[in-house]
mmCIF file of C-alpha atoms in Angstrom:
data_model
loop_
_atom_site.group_PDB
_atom_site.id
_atom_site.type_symbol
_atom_site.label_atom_id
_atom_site.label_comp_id
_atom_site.label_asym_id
_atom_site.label_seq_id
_atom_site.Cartn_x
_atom_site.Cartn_y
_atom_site.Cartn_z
ATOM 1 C CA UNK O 150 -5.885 -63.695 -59.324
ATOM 2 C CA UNK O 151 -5.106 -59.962 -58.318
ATOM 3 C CA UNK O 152 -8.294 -58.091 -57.088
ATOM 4 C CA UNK O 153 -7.209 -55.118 -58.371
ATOM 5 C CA UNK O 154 -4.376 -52.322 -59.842
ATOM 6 C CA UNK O 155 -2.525 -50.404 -57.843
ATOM 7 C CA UNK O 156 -1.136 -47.060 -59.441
ATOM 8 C CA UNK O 157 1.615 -45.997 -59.348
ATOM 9 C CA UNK O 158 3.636 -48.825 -59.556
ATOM 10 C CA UNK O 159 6.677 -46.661 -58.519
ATOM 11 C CA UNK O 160 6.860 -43.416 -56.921
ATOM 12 C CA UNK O 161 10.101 -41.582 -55.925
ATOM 13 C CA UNK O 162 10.051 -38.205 -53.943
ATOM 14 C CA UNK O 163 11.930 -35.873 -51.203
ATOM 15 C CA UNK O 164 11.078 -36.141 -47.701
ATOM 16 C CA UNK O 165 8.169 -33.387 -46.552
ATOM 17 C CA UNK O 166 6.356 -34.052 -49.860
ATOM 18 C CA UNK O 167 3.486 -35.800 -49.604
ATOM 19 C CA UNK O 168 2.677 -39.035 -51.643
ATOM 20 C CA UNK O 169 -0.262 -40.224 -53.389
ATOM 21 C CA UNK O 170 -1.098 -44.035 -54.198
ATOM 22 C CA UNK O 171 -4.480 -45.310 -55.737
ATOM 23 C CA UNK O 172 -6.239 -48.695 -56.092
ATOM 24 C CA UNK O 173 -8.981 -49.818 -58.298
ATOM 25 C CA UNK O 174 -10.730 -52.712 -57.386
ATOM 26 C CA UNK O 175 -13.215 -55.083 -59.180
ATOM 27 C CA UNK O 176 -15.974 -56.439 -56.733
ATOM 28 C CA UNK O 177 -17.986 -55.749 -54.287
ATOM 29 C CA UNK O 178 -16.461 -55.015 -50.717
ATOM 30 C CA UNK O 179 -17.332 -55.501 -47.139
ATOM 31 C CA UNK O 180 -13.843 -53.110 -46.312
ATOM 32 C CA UNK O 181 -10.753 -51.776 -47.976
ATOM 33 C CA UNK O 182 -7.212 -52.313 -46.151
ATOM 34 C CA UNK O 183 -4.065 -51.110 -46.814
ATOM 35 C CA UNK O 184 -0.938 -52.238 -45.788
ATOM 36 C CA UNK O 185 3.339 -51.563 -45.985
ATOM 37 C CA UNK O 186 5.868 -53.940 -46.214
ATOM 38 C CA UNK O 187 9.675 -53.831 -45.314
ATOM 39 C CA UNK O 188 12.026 -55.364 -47.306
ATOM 40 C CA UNK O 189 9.827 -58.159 -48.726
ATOM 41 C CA UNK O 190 8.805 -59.645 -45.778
ATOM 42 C CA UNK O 191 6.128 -59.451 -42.787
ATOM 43 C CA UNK O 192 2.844 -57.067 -43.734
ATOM 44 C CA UNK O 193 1.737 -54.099 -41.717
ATOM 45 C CA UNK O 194 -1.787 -53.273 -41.243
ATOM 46 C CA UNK O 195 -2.060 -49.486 -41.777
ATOM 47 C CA UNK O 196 -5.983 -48.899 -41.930
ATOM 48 C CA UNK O 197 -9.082 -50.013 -42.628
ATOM 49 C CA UNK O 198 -12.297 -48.814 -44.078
ATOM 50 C CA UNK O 199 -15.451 -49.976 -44.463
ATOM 51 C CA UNK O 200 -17.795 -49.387 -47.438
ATOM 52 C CA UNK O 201 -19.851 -47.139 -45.647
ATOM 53 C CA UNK O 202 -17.117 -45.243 -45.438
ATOM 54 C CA UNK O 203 -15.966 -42.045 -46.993
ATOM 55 C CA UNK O 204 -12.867 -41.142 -45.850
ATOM 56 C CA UNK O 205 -10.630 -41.872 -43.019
ATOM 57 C CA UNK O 206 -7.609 -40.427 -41.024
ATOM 58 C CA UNK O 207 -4.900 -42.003 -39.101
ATOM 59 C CA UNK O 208 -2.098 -39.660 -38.030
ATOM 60 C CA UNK O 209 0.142 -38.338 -41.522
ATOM 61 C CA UNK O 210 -2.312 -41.588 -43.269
ATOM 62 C CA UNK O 211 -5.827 -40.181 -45.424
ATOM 63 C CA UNK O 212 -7.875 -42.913 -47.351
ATOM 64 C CA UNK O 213 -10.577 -42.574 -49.236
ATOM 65 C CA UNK O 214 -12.795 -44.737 -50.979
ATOM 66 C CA UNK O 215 -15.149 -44.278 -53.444
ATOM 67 C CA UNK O 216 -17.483 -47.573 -54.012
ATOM 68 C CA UNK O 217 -19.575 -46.140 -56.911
ATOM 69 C CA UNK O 218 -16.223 -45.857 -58.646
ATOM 70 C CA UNK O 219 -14.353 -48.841 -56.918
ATOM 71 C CA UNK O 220 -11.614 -46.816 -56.007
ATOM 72 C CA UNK O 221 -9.365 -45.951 -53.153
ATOM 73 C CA UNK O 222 -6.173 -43.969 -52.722
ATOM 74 C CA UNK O 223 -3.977 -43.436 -49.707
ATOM 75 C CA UNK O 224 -2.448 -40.309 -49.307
ATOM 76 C CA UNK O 225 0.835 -40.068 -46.533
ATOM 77 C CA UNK O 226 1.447 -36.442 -45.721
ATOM 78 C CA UNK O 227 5.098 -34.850 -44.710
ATOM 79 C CA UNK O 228 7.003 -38.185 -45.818
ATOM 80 C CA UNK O 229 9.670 -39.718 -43.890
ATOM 81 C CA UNK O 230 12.383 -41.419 -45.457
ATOM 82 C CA UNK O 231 10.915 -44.217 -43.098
ATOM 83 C CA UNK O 232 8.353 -44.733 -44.745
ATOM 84 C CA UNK O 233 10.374 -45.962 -47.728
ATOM 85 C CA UNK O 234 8.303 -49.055 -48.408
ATOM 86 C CA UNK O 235 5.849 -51.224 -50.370
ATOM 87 C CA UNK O 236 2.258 -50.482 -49.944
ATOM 88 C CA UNK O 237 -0.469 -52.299 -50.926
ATOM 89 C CA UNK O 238 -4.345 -52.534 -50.702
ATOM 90 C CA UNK O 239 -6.215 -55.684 -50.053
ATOM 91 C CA UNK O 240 -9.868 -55.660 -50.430
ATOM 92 C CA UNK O 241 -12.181 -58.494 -47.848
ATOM 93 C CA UNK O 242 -14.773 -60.168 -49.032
ATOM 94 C CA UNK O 243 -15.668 -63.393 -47.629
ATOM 95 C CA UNK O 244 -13.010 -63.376 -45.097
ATOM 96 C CA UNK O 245 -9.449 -63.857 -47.074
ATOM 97 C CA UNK O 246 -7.614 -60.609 -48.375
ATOM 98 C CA UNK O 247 -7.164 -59.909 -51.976
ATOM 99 C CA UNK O 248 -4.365 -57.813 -52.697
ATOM 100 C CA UNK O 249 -3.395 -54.909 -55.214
ATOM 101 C CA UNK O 250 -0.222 -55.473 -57.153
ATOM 102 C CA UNK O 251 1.386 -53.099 -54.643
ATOM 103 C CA UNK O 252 3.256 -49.223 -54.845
ATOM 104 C CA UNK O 253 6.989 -48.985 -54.464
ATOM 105 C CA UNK O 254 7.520 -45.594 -52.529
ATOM 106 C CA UNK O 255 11.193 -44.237 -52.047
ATOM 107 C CA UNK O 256 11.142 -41.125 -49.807
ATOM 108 C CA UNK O 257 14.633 -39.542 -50.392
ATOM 109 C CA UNK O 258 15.948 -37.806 -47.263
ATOM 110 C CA UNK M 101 2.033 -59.842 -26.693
ATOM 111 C CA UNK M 102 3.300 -62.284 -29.141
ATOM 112 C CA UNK M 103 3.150 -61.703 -32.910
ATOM 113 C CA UNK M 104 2.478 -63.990 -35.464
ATOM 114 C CA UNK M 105 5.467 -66.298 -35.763
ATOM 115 C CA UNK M 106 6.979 -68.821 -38.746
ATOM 116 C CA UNK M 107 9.403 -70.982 -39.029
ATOM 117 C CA UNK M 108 11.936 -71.692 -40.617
ATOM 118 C CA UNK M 109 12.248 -68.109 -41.892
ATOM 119 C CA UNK M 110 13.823 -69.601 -44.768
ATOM 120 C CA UNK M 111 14.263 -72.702 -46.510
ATOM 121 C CA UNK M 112 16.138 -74.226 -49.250
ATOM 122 C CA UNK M 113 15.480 -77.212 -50.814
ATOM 123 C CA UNK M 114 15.466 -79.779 -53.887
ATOM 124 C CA UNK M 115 12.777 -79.920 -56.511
ATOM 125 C CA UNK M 116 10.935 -83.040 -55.623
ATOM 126 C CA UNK M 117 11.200 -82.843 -51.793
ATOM 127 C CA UNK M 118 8.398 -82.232 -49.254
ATOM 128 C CA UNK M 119 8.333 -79.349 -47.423
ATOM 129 C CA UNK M 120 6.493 -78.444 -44.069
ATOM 130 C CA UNK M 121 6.192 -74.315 -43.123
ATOM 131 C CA UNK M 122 4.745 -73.679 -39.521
ATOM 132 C CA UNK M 123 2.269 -70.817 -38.086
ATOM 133 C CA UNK M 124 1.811 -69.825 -34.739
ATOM 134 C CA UNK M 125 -1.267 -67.179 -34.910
ATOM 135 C CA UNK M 126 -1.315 -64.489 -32.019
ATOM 136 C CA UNK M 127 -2.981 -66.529 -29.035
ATOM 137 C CA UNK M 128 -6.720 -66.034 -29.189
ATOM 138 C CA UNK M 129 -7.060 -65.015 -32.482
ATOM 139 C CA UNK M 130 -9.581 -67.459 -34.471
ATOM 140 C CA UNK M 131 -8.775 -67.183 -38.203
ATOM 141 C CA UNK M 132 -5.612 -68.466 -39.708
ATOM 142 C CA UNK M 133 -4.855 -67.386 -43.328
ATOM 143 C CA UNK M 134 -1.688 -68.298 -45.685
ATOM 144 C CA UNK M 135 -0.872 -66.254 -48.443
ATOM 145 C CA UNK M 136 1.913 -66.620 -51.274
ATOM 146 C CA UNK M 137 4.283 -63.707 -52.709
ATOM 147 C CA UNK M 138 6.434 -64.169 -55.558
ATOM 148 C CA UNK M 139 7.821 -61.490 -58.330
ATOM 149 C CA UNK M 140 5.615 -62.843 -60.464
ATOM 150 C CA UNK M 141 2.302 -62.736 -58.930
ATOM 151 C CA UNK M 142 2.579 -60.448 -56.008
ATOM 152 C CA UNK M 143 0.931 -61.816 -53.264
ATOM 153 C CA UNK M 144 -1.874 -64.521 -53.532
ATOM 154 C CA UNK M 145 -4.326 -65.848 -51.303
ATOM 155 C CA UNK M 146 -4.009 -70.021 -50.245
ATOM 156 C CA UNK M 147 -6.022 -70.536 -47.765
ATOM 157 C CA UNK M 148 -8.445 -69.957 -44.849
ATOM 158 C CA UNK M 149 -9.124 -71.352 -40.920
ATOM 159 C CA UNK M 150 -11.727 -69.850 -39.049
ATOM 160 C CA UNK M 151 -12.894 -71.980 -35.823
ATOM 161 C CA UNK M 152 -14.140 -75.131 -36.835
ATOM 162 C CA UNK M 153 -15.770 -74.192 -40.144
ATOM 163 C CA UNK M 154 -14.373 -75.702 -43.496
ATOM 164 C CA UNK M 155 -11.135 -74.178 -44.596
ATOM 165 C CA UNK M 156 -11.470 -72.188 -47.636
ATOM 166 C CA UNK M 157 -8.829 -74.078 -50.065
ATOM 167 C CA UNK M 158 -9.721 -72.053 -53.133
ATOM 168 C CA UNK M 159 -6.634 -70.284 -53.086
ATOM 169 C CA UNK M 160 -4.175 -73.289 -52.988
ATOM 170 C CA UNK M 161 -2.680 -73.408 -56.667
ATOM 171 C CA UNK M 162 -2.526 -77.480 -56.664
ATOM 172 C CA UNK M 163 -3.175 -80.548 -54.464
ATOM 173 C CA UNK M 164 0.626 -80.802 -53.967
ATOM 174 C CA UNK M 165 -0.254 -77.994 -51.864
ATOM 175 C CA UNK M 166 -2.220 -78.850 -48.409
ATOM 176 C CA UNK M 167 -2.546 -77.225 -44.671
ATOM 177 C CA UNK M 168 -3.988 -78.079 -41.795
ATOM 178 C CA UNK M 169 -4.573 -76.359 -38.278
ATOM 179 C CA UNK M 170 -4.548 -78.819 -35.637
ATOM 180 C CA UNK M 171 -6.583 -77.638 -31.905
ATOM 181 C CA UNK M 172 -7.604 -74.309 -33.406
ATOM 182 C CA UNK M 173 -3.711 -73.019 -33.039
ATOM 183 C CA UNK M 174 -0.682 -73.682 -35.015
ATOM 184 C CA UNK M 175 -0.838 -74.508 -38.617
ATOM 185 C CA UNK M 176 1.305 -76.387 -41.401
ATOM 186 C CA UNK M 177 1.874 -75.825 -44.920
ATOM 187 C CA UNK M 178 2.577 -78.974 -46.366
ATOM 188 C CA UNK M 179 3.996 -78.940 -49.954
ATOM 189 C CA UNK M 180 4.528 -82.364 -51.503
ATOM 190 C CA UNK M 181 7.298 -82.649 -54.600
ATOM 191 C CA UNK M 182 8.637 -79.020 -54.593
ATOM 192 C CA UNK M 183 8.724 -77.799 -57.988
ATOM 193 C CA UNK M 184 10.670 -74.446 -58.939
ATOM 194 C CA UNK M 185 7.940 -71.974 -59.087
ATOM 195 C CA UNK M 186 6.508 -72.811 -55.754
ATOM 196 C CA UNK M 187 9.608 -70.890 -54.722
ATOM 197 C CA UNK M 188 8.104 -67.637 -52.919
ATOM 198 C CA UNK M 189 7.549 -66.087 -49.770
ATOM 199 C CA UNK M 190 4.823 -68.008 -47.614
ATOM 200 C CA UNK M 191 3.102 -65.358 -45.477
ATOM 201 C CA UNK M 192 0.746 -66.569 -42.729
ATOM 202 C CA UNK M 193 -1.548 -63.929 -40.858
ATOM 203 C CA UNK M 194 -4.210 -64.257 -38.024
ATOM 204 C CA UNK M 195 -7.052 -61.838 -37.258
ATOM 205 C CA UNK M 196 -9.470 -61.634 -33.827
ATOM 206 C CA UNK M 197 -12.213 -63.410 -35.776
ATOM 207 C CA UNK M 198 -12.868 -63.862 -39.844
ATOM 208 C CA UNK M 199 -15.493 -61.108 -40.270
ATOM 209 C CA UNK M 200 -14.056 -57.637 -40.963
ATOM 210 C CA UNK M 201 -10.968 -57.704 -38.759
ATOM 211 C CA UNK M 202 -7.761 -56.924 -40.026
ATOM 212 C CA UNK M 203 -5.070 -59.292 -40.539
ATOM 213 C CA UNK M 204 -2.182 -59.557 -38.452
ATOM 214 C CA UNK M 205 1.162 -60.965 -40.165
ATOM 215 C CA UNK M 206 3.716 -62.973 -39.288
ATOM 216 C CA UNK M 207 7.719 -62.192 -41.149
ATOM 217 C CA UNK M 208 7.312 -65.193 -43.690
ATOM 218 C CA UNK M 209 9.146 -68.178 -44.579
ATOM 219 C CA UNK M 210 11.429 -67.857 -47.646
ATOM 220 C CA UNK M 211 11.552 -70.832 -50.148
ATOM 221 C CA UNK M 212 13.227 -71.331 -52.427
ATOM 222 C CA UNK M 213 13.360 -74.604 -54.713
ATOM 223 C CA UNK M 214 16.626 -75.801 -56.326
#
């Protein structure tokens, strides 16, 4: 069974903008992943934070994460039509990843 | 180095046939997981390697489904007497150790059961 929702499911804008995707979870964490996939196939790691953990940065990448409300959200700043992809987040608990149901983004050049 | 790499990358077969999918992990790397994605039910967890410890099976979805990891390396998939719905992607991934490490994937093996 999924861990959690991912919202939302699809998400369509113009290269520059910037694009928002949150996950809800339902138990307790040791970290919070996320992850893009390509055409249906191989995963990505992206970044990683722990539940001690606020909020993180990795280049155009923010996360947050919010354990009181089991909540995260991934923000990706000046989109590339690269990063046309399917993003999910995957919560660890006892060592295997549980993922969201996944967000569809379409960056349109 | 190396990535995670599968094989076949895809696979056709009849319902009722056995089918074997193969891991290579990145060399080093302890844990071994297999995951499942299919339209239906995004991707699912099947099981867990890490070192010598118990596999964690809880994820398998029958007990036509089995895998094994033989020397701590490459694993199998082993599904006995394909059925339609186990048609999917089969994802494998390896990370450093099972703690908090993130997961490494290989490209996947596409099934698909006639």
């Amino acid at each position: 069974s999924q861990q959690g929702e991912e919202d939302p499911q699809a998400l369509s804008i113009q290269e520059g903008e910037n694009a928002t995707m949150n996950c809800s979870y339902k138990t307790s964490i040791n970290n919070l992943q996320w992850y893009r996939q390509n055409s249906g196939r191989g995963l990505v790691h992206l970044i990683l934070i722990r539940s001690n953990e606020r909020e993180k940065h990795s280049g155009r990448l923010r996360v947050t994460l919010d354990t009181s409300k089991k909540s995260s959200s991934l923000l990706i700043t000046a989109s590339r039509a690269a990063d046309t992809a399917s993003y999910f987040c995957a919560t660890r608990n006892t060592g295997k990843l549980i993922f969201g149901q996944g967000t569809t983004l379409q960056v349109k050049p | 180095g190396a990535g995670v790499s599968q094989s076949p990358s895809n696979k056709v077969t009849e319902k009722g046939k056995d089918v074997e999918l193969r891991c290579d992990p990145i060399s080093g790397h302890t844990a071994l997981y297999w995951y499942r994605q299919s339209l239906g039910q995004g991707l699912e967890f099947l099981i867990y390697f890490q070192g010598n410890s118990a596999p964690d099976k809880s994820g398998l979805p029958s007990d036509r489904f089995s895998a094994e990891r033989t020397g701590g390396s490459v694993s199998t998939l082993t599904i006995q007497r394909t059925q339609q719905e186990d048609s999917a992607v089969y994802l494998c991934a390896s990370s450093l150790s099972g703690s908090i490490d993130e997961q490494y994937f290989g490209p996947g093996t596409r099934l698909t059961v006639t």
